[in-house]
PDB file of C-alpha atoms in Angstrom:
ATOM      1  CA  MET X 760      22.077   1.366  45.730  1.00 90.00           C
ATOM      2  CA  LYS X 761      24.089   3.865  43.722  1.00 97.00           C
ATOM      3  CA  TYR X 762      24.561   7.281  45.310  1.00 98.00           C
ATOM      4  CA  ALA X 763      25.293  10.667  43.770  1.00 98.00           C
ATOM      5  CA  LEU X 764      25.884  13.905  45.660  1.00 98.00           C
ATOM      6  CA  VAL X 765      24.981  17.205  44.009  1.00 98.00           C
ATOM      7  CA  THR X 766      25.976  20.390  45.805  1.00 98.00           C
ATOM      8  CA  GLY X 767      23.688  23.354  45.329  1.00 97.00           C
ATOM      9  CA  GLY X 768      21.018  20.936  44.185  1.00 97.00           C
ATOM     10  CA  SER X 769      17.914  22.795  45.283  1.00 96.00           C
ATOM     11  CA  ARG X 770      17.504  25.024  42.214  1.00 95.00           C
ATOM     12  CA  GLY X 771      18.637  25.818  38.682  1.00 96.00           C
ATOM     13  CA  ILE X 772      21.304  23.664  37.073  1.00 98.00           C
ATOM     14  CA  GLY X 773      21.756  21.711  40.294  1.00 98.00           C
ATOM     15  CA  ARG X 774      18.111  20.691  40.349  1.00 98.00           C
ATOM     16  CA  ALA X 775      18.205  19.654  36.682  1.00 98.00           C
ATOM     17  CA  VAL X 776      21.314  17.550  37.399  1.00 98.00           C
ATOM     18  CA  CYS X 777      19.570  15.864  40.329  1.00 98.00           C
ATOM     19  CA  ILE X 778      16.644  14.899  38.116  1.00 98.00           C
ATOM     20  CA  LYS X 779      18.949  13.623  35.358  1.00 98.00           C
ATOM     21  CA  LEU X 780      20.927  11.444  37.757  1.00 98.00           C
ATOM     22  CA  ALA X 781      17.688  10.160  39.280  1.00 98.00           C
ATOM     23  CA  LYS X 782      16.569   9.038  35.813  1.00 98.00           C
ATOM     24  CA  MET X 783      19.914   7.230  35.498  1.00 98.00           C
ATOM     25  CA  GLY X 784      19.090   5.155  38.570  1.00 98.00           C
ATOM     26  CA  TYR X 785      21.001   7.067  41.236  1.00 98.00           C
ATOM     27  CA  THR X 786      19.777   7.817  44.711  1.00 98.00           C
ATOM     28  CA  VAL X 787      20.520  11.528  44.824  1.00 98.00           C
ATOM     29  CA  ILE X 788      21.860  13.330  47.873  1.00 98.00           C
ATOM     30  CA  VAL X 789      20.762  16.936  47.488  1.00 98.00           C
ATOM     31  CA  ASN X 790      23.017  19.436  49.197  1.00 98.00           C
ATOM     32  CA  TYR X 791      21.750  22.933  49.886  1.00 98.00           C
ATOM     33  CA  MET X 792      22.407  25.681  52.405  1.00 96.00           C
ATOM     34  CA  SER X 793      19.235  27.574  53.265  1.00 93.00           C
ATOM     35  CA  ASN X 794      16.114  27.166  51.114  1.00 95.00           C
ATOM     36  CA  ASP X 795      14.260  24.233  52.654  1.00 97.00           C
ATOM     37  CA  ALA X 796      11.194  24.635  50.444  1.00 97.00           C
ATOM     38  CA  GLU X 797      13.150  24.519  47.181  1.00 97.00           C
ATOM     39  CA  ALA X 798      15.217  21.564  48.389  1.00 98.00           C
ATOM     40  CA  GLN X 799      12.030  19.687  49.234  1.00 98.00           C
ATOM     41  CA  LYS X 800      10.694  20.493  45.772  1.00 98.00           C
ATOM     42  CA  THR X 801      13.813  18.926  44.243  1.00 98.00           C
ATOM     43  CA  LEU X 802      13.170  15.774  46.290  1.00 98.00           C
ATOM     44  CA  GLU X 803       9.639  15.617  44.914  1.00 98.00           C
ATOM     45  CA  LEU X 804      10.927  15.938  41.357  1.00 98.00           C
ATOM     46  CA  ILE X 805      13.461  13.173  42.004  1.00 98.00           C
ATOM     47  CA  ALA X 806      10.591  10.931  43.102  1.00 98.00           C
ATOM     48  CA  GLU X 807       8.640  11.845  39.965  1.00 98.00           C
ATOM     49  CA  ALA X 808      11.711  10.812  37.968  1.00 98.00           C
ATOM     50  CA  GLY X 809      11.448   7.346  39.483  1.00 97.00           C
ATOM     51  CA  SER X 810      14.150   7.419  42.138  1.00 97.00           C
ATOM     52  CA  THR X 811      14.719   8.439  45.733  1.00 97.00           C
ATOM     53  CA  GLY X 812      16.701  11.228  47.310  1.00 97.00           C
ATOM     54  CA  GLU X 813      18.008  12.590  50.587  1.00 98.00           C
ATOM     55  CA  LEU X 814      18.623  16.130  51.780  1.00 98.00           C
ATOM     56  CA  LEU X 815      22.004  17.081  53.230  1.00 98.00           C
ATOM     57  CA  LYS X 816      22.111  20.661  54.458  1.00 98.00           C
ATOM     58  CA  PHE X 817      25.541  22.257  54.889  1.00 98.00           C
ATOM     59  CA  ASP X 818      27.645  25.189  53.714  1.00 98.00           C
ATOM     60  CA  VAL X 819      30.133  24.040  51.073  1.00 98.00           C
ATOM     61  CA  ALA X 820      32.375  27.004  51.932  1.00 98.00           C
ATOM     62  CA  ASP X 821      32.916  25.623  55.451  1.00 98.00           C
ATOM     63  CA  TYR X 822      35.357  22.697  55.557  1.00 98.00           C
ATOM     64  CA  ASP X 823      34.324  21.498  59.008  1.00 98.00           C
ATOM     65  CA  ALA X 824      30.638  21.590  58.058  1.00 98.00           C
ATOM     66  CA  CYS X 825      31.349  19.549  54.913  1.00 98.00           C
ATOM     67  CA  ALA X 826      33.373  16.990  56.852  1.00 98.00           C
ATOM     68  CA  ALA X 827      30.747  16.607  59.583  1.00 98.00           C
ATOM     69  CA  ALA X 828      27.816  16.284  57.176  1.00 98.00           C
ATOM     70  CA  ILE X 829      29.407  13.772  54.833  1.00 98.00           C
ATOM     71  CA  GLU X 830      30.966  11.757  57.655  1.00 98.00           C
ATOM     72  CA  GLY X 831      27.547  11.592  59.291  1.00 98.00           C
ATOM     73  CA  TRP X 832      26.008  10.368  56.033  1.00 98.00           C
ATOM     74  CA  GLN X 833      28.737   7.744  55.645  1.00 97.00           C
ATOM     75  CA  GLN X 834      28.215   6.458  59.175  1.00 97.00           C
ATOM     76  CA  ALA X 835      24.506   6.070  58.415  1.00 97.00           C
ATOM     77  CA  HIS X 836      25.376   4.179  55.193  1.00 97.00           C
ATOM     78  CA  PRO X 837      28.388   2.041  56.169  1.00 96.00           C
ATOM     79  CA  ASP X 838      28.068  -0.318  53.207  1.00 95.00           C
ATOM     80  CA  ASP X 839      27.599   2.396  50.566  1.00 97.00           C
ATOM     81  CA  TYR X 840      29.650   5.149  49.016  1.00 97.00           C
ATOM     82  CA  ILE X 841      29.121   8.243  46.910  1.00 98.00           C
ATOM     83  CA  GLU X 842      30.259   7.241  43.437  1.00 98.00           C
ATOM     84  CA  VAL X 843      29.240  10.443  41.631  1.00 98.00           C
ATOM     85  CA  LEU X 844      29.995  13.922  42.940  1.00 98.00           C
ATOM     86  CA  VAL X 845      28.804  17.037  41.144  1.00 98.00           C
ATOM     87  CA  ASN X 846      30.392  20.172  42.597  1.00 98.00           C
ATOM     88  CA  ASN X 847      27.744  22.601  41.446  1.00 98.00           C
ATOM     89  CA  ALA X 848      27.166  25.065  44.302  1.00 97.00           C
ATOM     90  CA  GLY X 849      28.156  28.609  43.460  1.00 96.00           C
ATOM     91  CA  ILE X 850      27.399  32.293  43.955  1.00 96.00           C
ATOM     92  CA  ARG X 851      28.075  35.591  42.173  1.00 94.00           C
ATOM     93  CA  ARG X 852      29.035  38.922  43.705  1.00 95.00           C
ATOM     94  CA  ASP X 853      29.737  40.947  40.555  1.00 95.00           C
ATOM     95  CA  ASN X 854      31.387  44.340  40.568  1.00 96.00           C
ATOM     96  CA  LEU X 855      34.239  46.166  38.912  1.00 97.00           C
ATOM     97  CA  MET X 856      37.507  45.481  40.699  1.00 97.00           C
ATOM     98  CA  VAL X 857      37.885  49.119  41.766  1.00 98.00           C
ATOM     99  CA  PHE X 858      34.576  48.883  43.657  1.00 98.00           C
ATOM    100  CA  MET X 859      34.760  45.269  44.827  1.00 97.00           C
ATOM    101  CA  GLU X 860      34.789  44.762  48.579  1.00 98.00           C
ATOM    102  CA  PRO X 861      37.198  42.228  50.109  1.00 98.00           C
ATOM    103  CA  THR X 862      34.281  40.237  51.511  1.00 98.00           C
ATOM    104  CA  ASP X 863      32.806  39.789  48.021  1.00 98.00           C
ATOM    105  CA  PHE X 864      36.078  38.472  46.630  1.00 98.00           C
ATOM    106  CA  ASP X 865      36.581  36.174  49.604  1.00 98.00           C
ATOM    107  CA  LYS X 866      33.041  34.771  49.664  1.00 98.00           C
ATOM    108  CA  VAL X 867      33.014  33.963  45.944  1.00 98.00           C
ATOM    109  CA  LEU X 868      36.387  32.205  46.147  1.00 98.00           C
ATOM    110  CA  LYS X 869      35.323  30.155  49.169  1.00 98.00           C
ATOM    111  CA  THR X 870      31.943  29.124  47.764  1.00 98.00           C
ATOM    112  CA  ASN X 871      32.999  28.454  44.165  1.00 98.00           C
ATOM    113  CA  LEU X 872      36.581  27.185  44.533  1.00 98.00           C
ATOM    114  CA  PHE X 873      37.433  26.211  48.095  1.00 98.00           C
ATOM    115  CA  SER X 874      34.238  24.130  48.137  1.00 98.00           C
ATOM    116  CA  PHE X 875      35.785  21.857  45.502  1.00 98.00           C
ATOM    117  CA  TYR X 876      38.412  20.821  48.037  1.00 98.00           C
ATOM    118  CA  ASN X 877      36.046  20.897  51.014  1.00 98.00           C
ATOM    119  CA  VAL X 878      33.594  18.413  49.499  1.00 98.00           C
ATOM    120  CA  THR X 879      35.769  16.319  47.198  1.00 98.00           C
ATOM    121  CA  ARG X 880      38.246  15.573  49.976  1.00 98.00           C
ATOM    122  CA  GLN X 881      35.469  13.875  51.952  1.00 98.00           C
ATOM    123  CA  VAL X 882      34.380  11.405  49.257  1.00 98.00           C
ATOM    124  CA  LEU X 883      37.631  10.755  47.427  1.00 98.00           C
ATOM    125  CA  THR X 884      39.096   7.993  49.603  1.00 97.00           C
ATOM    126  CA  LYS X 885      36.060   5.753  49.147  1.00 97.00           C
ATOM    127  CA  MET X 886      36.089   6.277  45.384  1.00 98.00           C
ATOM    128  CA  LEU X 887      39.754   5.292  45.226  1.00 98.00           C
ATOM    129  CA  ARG X 888      39.204   2.201  47.343  1.00 97.00           C
ATOM    130  CA  LYS X 889      36.307   1.125  45.144  1.00 97.00           C
ATOM    131  CA  LYS X 890      38.335   2.001  42.029  1.00 98.00           C
ATOM    132  CA  TYR X 891      35.391   3.786  40.487  1.00 98.00           C
ATOM    133  CA  GLY X 892      34.109   7.328  40.692  1.00 98.00           C
ATOM    134  CA  ARG X 893      32.948  10.331  38.729  1.00 98.00           C
ATOM    135  CA  ILE X 894      33.685  13.908  39.780  1.00 99.00           C
ATOM    136  CA  ILE X 895      32.121  16.669  37.704  1.00 99.00           C
ATOM    137  CA  ASN X 896      32.857  20.299  38.516  1.00 98.00           C
ATOM    138  CA  MET X 897      30.607  23.137  37.392  1.00 98.00           C
ATOM    139  CA  ALA X 898      32.940  25.729  35.898  1.00 98.00           C
ATOM    140  CA  SER X 899      31.897  28.628  33.685  1.00 97.00           C
ATOM    141  CA  LEU X 900      32.557  30.598  30.541  1.00 96.00           C
ATOM    142  CA  SER X 901      33.879  33.212  32.968  1.00 96.00           C
ATOM    143  CA  GLY X 902      36.661  30.855  34.034  1.00 98.00           C
ATOM    144  CA  LEU X 903      37.796  30.361  30.437  1.00 97.00           C
ATOM    145  CA  LYS X 904      37.321  33.781  28.876  1.00 95.00           C
ATOM    146  CA  GLY X 905      37.186  36.118  31.843  1.00 95.00           C
ATOM    147  CA  LEU X 906      34.268  38.530  32.050  1.00 93.00           C
ATOM    148  CA  PRO X 907      34.334  42.173  33.152  1.00 94.00           C
ATOM    149  CA  GLY X 908      32.851  42.674  36.590  1.00 95.00           C
ATOM    150  CA  GLN X 909      33.712  39.100  37.542  1.00 96.00           C
ATOM    151  CA  CYS X 910      37.348  39.142  38.643  1.00 98.00           C
ATOM    152  CA  ASN X 911      36.321  37.130  41.705  1.00 98.00           C
ATOM    153  CA  TYR X 912      34.094  34.677  39.823  1.00 97.00           C
ATOM    154  CA  SER X 913      36.577  34.270  36.958  1.00 98.00           C
ATOM    155  CA  ALA X 914      39.378  33.602  39.433  1.00 98.00           C
ATOM    156  CA  ALA X 915      37.312  30.957  41.197  1.00 98.00           C
ATOM    157  CA  LYS X 916      36.156  29.179  38.055  1.00 98.00           C
ATOM    158  CA  GLY X 917      39.567  29.401  36.407  1.00 98.00           C
ATOM    159  CA  GLY X 918      41.090  27.858  39.504  1.00 98.00           C
ATOM    160  CA  LEU X 919      38.445  25.151  39.481  1.00 98.00           C
ATOM    161  CA  ILE X 920      39.332  24.227  35.893  1.00 98.00           C
ATOM    162  CA  ALA X 921      43.027  24.026  36.772  1.00 98.00           C
ATOM    163  CA  SER X 922      42.285  21.897  39.853  1.00 98.00           C
ATOM    164  CA  THR X 923      40.142  19.593  37.714  1.00 98.00           C
ATOM    165  CA  LYS X 924      43.080  18.936  35.402  1.00 98.00           C
ATOM    166  CA  ALA X 925      45.491  18.393  38.286  1.00 98.00           C
ATOM    167  CA  LEU X 926      43.292  15.963  40.231  1.00 98.00           C
ATOM    168  CA  ALA X 927      42.508  13.999  37.069  1.00 98.00           C
ATOM    169  CA  GLN X 928      46.206  13.246  36.698  1.00 98.00           C
ATOM    170  CA  GLU X 929      46.514  12.177  40.321  1.00 98.00           C
ATOM    171  CA  ILE X 930      43.746   9.591  40.335  1.00 98.00           C
ATOM    172  CA  GLY X 931      43.110   8.432  36.773  1.00 98.00           C
ATOM    173  CA  ARG X 932      44.814   5.096  37.393  1.00 98.00           C
ATOM    174  CA  LYS X 933      42.271   4.332  40.089  1.00 98.00           C
ATOM    175  CA  GLY X 934      39.317   4.490  37.714  1.00 97.00           C
ATOM    176  CA  VAL X 935      38.085   7.851  38.980  1.00 98.00           C
ATOM    177  CA  THR X 936      37.494  10.545  36.360  1.00 98.00           C
ATOM    178  CA  VAL X 937      37.474  14.285  37.000  1.00 98.00           C
ATOM    179  CA  ASN X 938      35.975  16.684  34.489  1.00 99.00           C
ATOM    180  CA  ALA X 939      34.569  20.195  34.360  1.00 98.00           C
ATOM    181  CA  VAL X 940      31.586  21.612  32.516  1.00 98.00           C
ATOM    182  CA  ALA X 941      31.704  25.284  31.537  1.00 98.00           C
ATOM    183  CA  PRO X 942      28.234  26.686  30.780  1.00 97.00           C
ATOM    184  CA  GLY X 943      27.665  30.023  29.131  1.00 96.00           C
ATOM    185  CA  PHE X 944      24.474  31.937  29.853  1.00 95.00           C
ATOM    186  CA  VAL X 945      21.806  29.577  31.197  1.00 96.00           C
ATOM    187  CA  LYS X 946      18.268  30.405  32.318  1.00 92.00           C
ATOM    188  CA  THR X 947      18.687  30.245  36.101  1.00 91.00           C
ATOM    189  CA  ASP X 948      18.781  32.591  39.084  1.00 83.00           C
ATOM    190  CA  MET X 949      22.487  33.110  38.375  1.00 79.00           C
ATOM    191  CA  VAL X 950      21.735  35.312  35.352  1.00 82.00           C
ATOM    192  CA  GLU X 951      19.262  37.563  37.130  1.00 77.00           C
ATOM    193  CA  GLY X 952      20.048  41.192  36.435  1.00 76.00           C
ATOM    194  CA  LEU X 953      21.699  40.497  33.088  1.00 80.00           C
ATOM    195  CA  ASP X 954      20.292  41.940  29.851  1.00 84.00           C
ATOM    196  CA  GLU X 955      19.163  38.763  28.096  1.00 87.00           C
ATOM    197  CA  ALA X 956      17.965  40.523  24.938  1.00 89.00           C
ATOM    198  CA  GLU X 957      21.354  42.164  24.373  1.00 91.00           C
ATOM    199  CA  LEU X 958      23.432  39.155  25.398  1.00 92.00           C
ATOM    200  CA  LYS X 959      21.526  36.845  23.030  1.00 93.00           C
ATOM    201  CA  LYS X 960      22.846  38.912  20.122  1.00 93.00           C
ATOM    202  CA  THR X 961      26.392  37.803  21.013  1.00 94.00           C
ATOM    203  CA  ILE X 962      25.483  34.101  21.022  1.00 96.00           C
ATOM    204  CA  PRO X 963      25.518  32.292  17.642  1.00 96.00           C
ATOM    205  CA  MET X 964      22.517  30.186  18.674  1.00 96.00           C
ATOM    206  CA  ASN X 965      20.687  33.397  19.674  1.00 95.00           C
ATOM    207  CA  ARG X 966      19.399  32.115  22.997  1.00 95.00           C
ATOM    208  CA  PHE X 967      20.325  31.262  26.555  1.00 95.00           C
ATOM    209  CA  GLY X 968      20.789  27.612  27.432  1.00 96.00           C
ATOM    210  CA  GLU X 969      18.379  25.506  29.462  1.00 97.00           C
ATOM    211  CA  PRO X 970      19.410  23.814  32.731  1.00 97.00           C
ATOM    212  CA  GLU X 971      18.389  20.461  31.280  1.00 98.00           C
ATOM    213  CA  GLU X 972      20.939  20.847  28.471  1.00 98.00           C
ATOM    214  CA  ILE X 973      23.731  21.251  31.017  1.00 98.00           C
ATOM    215  CA  ALA X 974      22.373  18.314  33.002  1.00 98.00           C
ATOM    216  CA  ALA X 975      22.466  16.089  29.907  1.00 98.00           C
ATOM    217  CA  LEU X 976      26.204  16.681  29.557  1.00 98.00           C
ATOM    218  CA  VAL X 977      26.766  16.079  33.265  1.00 98.00           C
ATOM    219  CA  GLY X 978      24.801  12.857  32.997  1.00 98.00           C
ATOM    220  CA  PHE X 979      27.019  11.600  30.198  1.00 98.00           C
ATOM    221  CA  LEU X 980      30.207  12.432  32.110  1.00 98.00           C
ATOM    222  CA  ALA X 981      28.763  10.624  35.127  1.00 98.00           C
ATOM    223  CA  SER X 982      28.077   7.475  33.117  1.00 98.00           C
ATOM    224  CA  SER X 983      30.291   4.453  32.585  1.00 96.00           C
ATOM    225  CA  GLU X 984      30.371   5.356  28.864  1.00 98.00           C
ATOM    226  CA  ALA X 985      32.557   8.365  29.681  1.00 98.00           C
ATOM    227  CA  GLY X 986      35.242   6.270  31.363  1.00 98.00           C
ATOM    228  CA  TYR X 987      38.023   7.415  29.013  1.00 98.00           C
ATOM    229  CA  ILE X 988      37.295  11.125  29.406  1.00 98.00           C
ATOM    230  CA  THR X 989      39.144  12.843  32.247  1.00 98.00           C
ATOM    231  CA  GLY X 990      40.876  16.142  32.894  1.00 98.00           C
ATOM    232  CA  GLU X 991      38.634  17.917  30.407  1.00 98.00           C
ATOM    233  CA  CYS X 992      36.708  21.165  30.578  1.00 98.00           C
ATOM    234  CA  ILE X 993      33.812  20.992  28.148  1.00 98.00           C
ATOM    235  CA  SER X 994      32.183  24.247  27.051  1.00 98.00           C
ATOM    236  CA  ILE X 995      28.445  24.398  26.534  1.00 98.00           C
ATOM    237  CA  ASN X 996      27.620  27.947  25.540  1.00 97.00           C
ATOM    238  CA  GLY X 997      25.783  28.020  22.217  1.00 97.00           C
ATOM    239  CA  GLY X 998      28.948  28.829  20.296  1.00 97.00           C
ATOM    240  CA  LEU X 999      29.694  32.001  22.230  1.00 95.00           C
ATOM    241  CA  TYR X1000      33.287  31.018  23.036  1.00 94.00           C
ATOM    242  CA  SER X1001      35.523  28.054  22.305  1.00 85.00           C
TER     243      SER X1001
END
């Protein structure tokens, strides 16, 4: 069986990625932190897509929790390994810098950036031993362009893009690719509170993206056909920024 782990897989882009990978023949490990009902719904959609899935509940911002959860999964699957990792989990705590509380800066960095290390570190050795793996990191337009009110989020996503490029150079010879996807405005919970009507006017395609469109790109990067693409950050934002 082929296994893929998607962090933050219970809703939004993460859920769409889970379904896409399921259609590609992967058994999908769905990570989430709190919403049991939504995680279960993702499992049902994976089954409808013709595959199977497992739930793995842990906080990606907590290194020890990541290590314990993934080590436990590996012990239960001694002959298998996670060959695709999608680091998708993320949060926003937007505010102008002058009003931003230290806890909001810290939490966003830990959940969106530190999690890349926390999770990837646990699956990397097996990928290198098998000489095959795909790591896809969910970055953002904010990490490329910078957006007002998102100094914390931009810092996290910008750091994630830089880490993607660095790790790609470390492990490319082992057949493991590392890429980032940088969505613009996508119809998920993450854009709640934003003025969609006004923001659409700034987008050449005059609309927000759909989670399934992001998932299609992730699916390609996760495939064997993308074996010569690594260290890249691919924008998918309707022409808003390049």
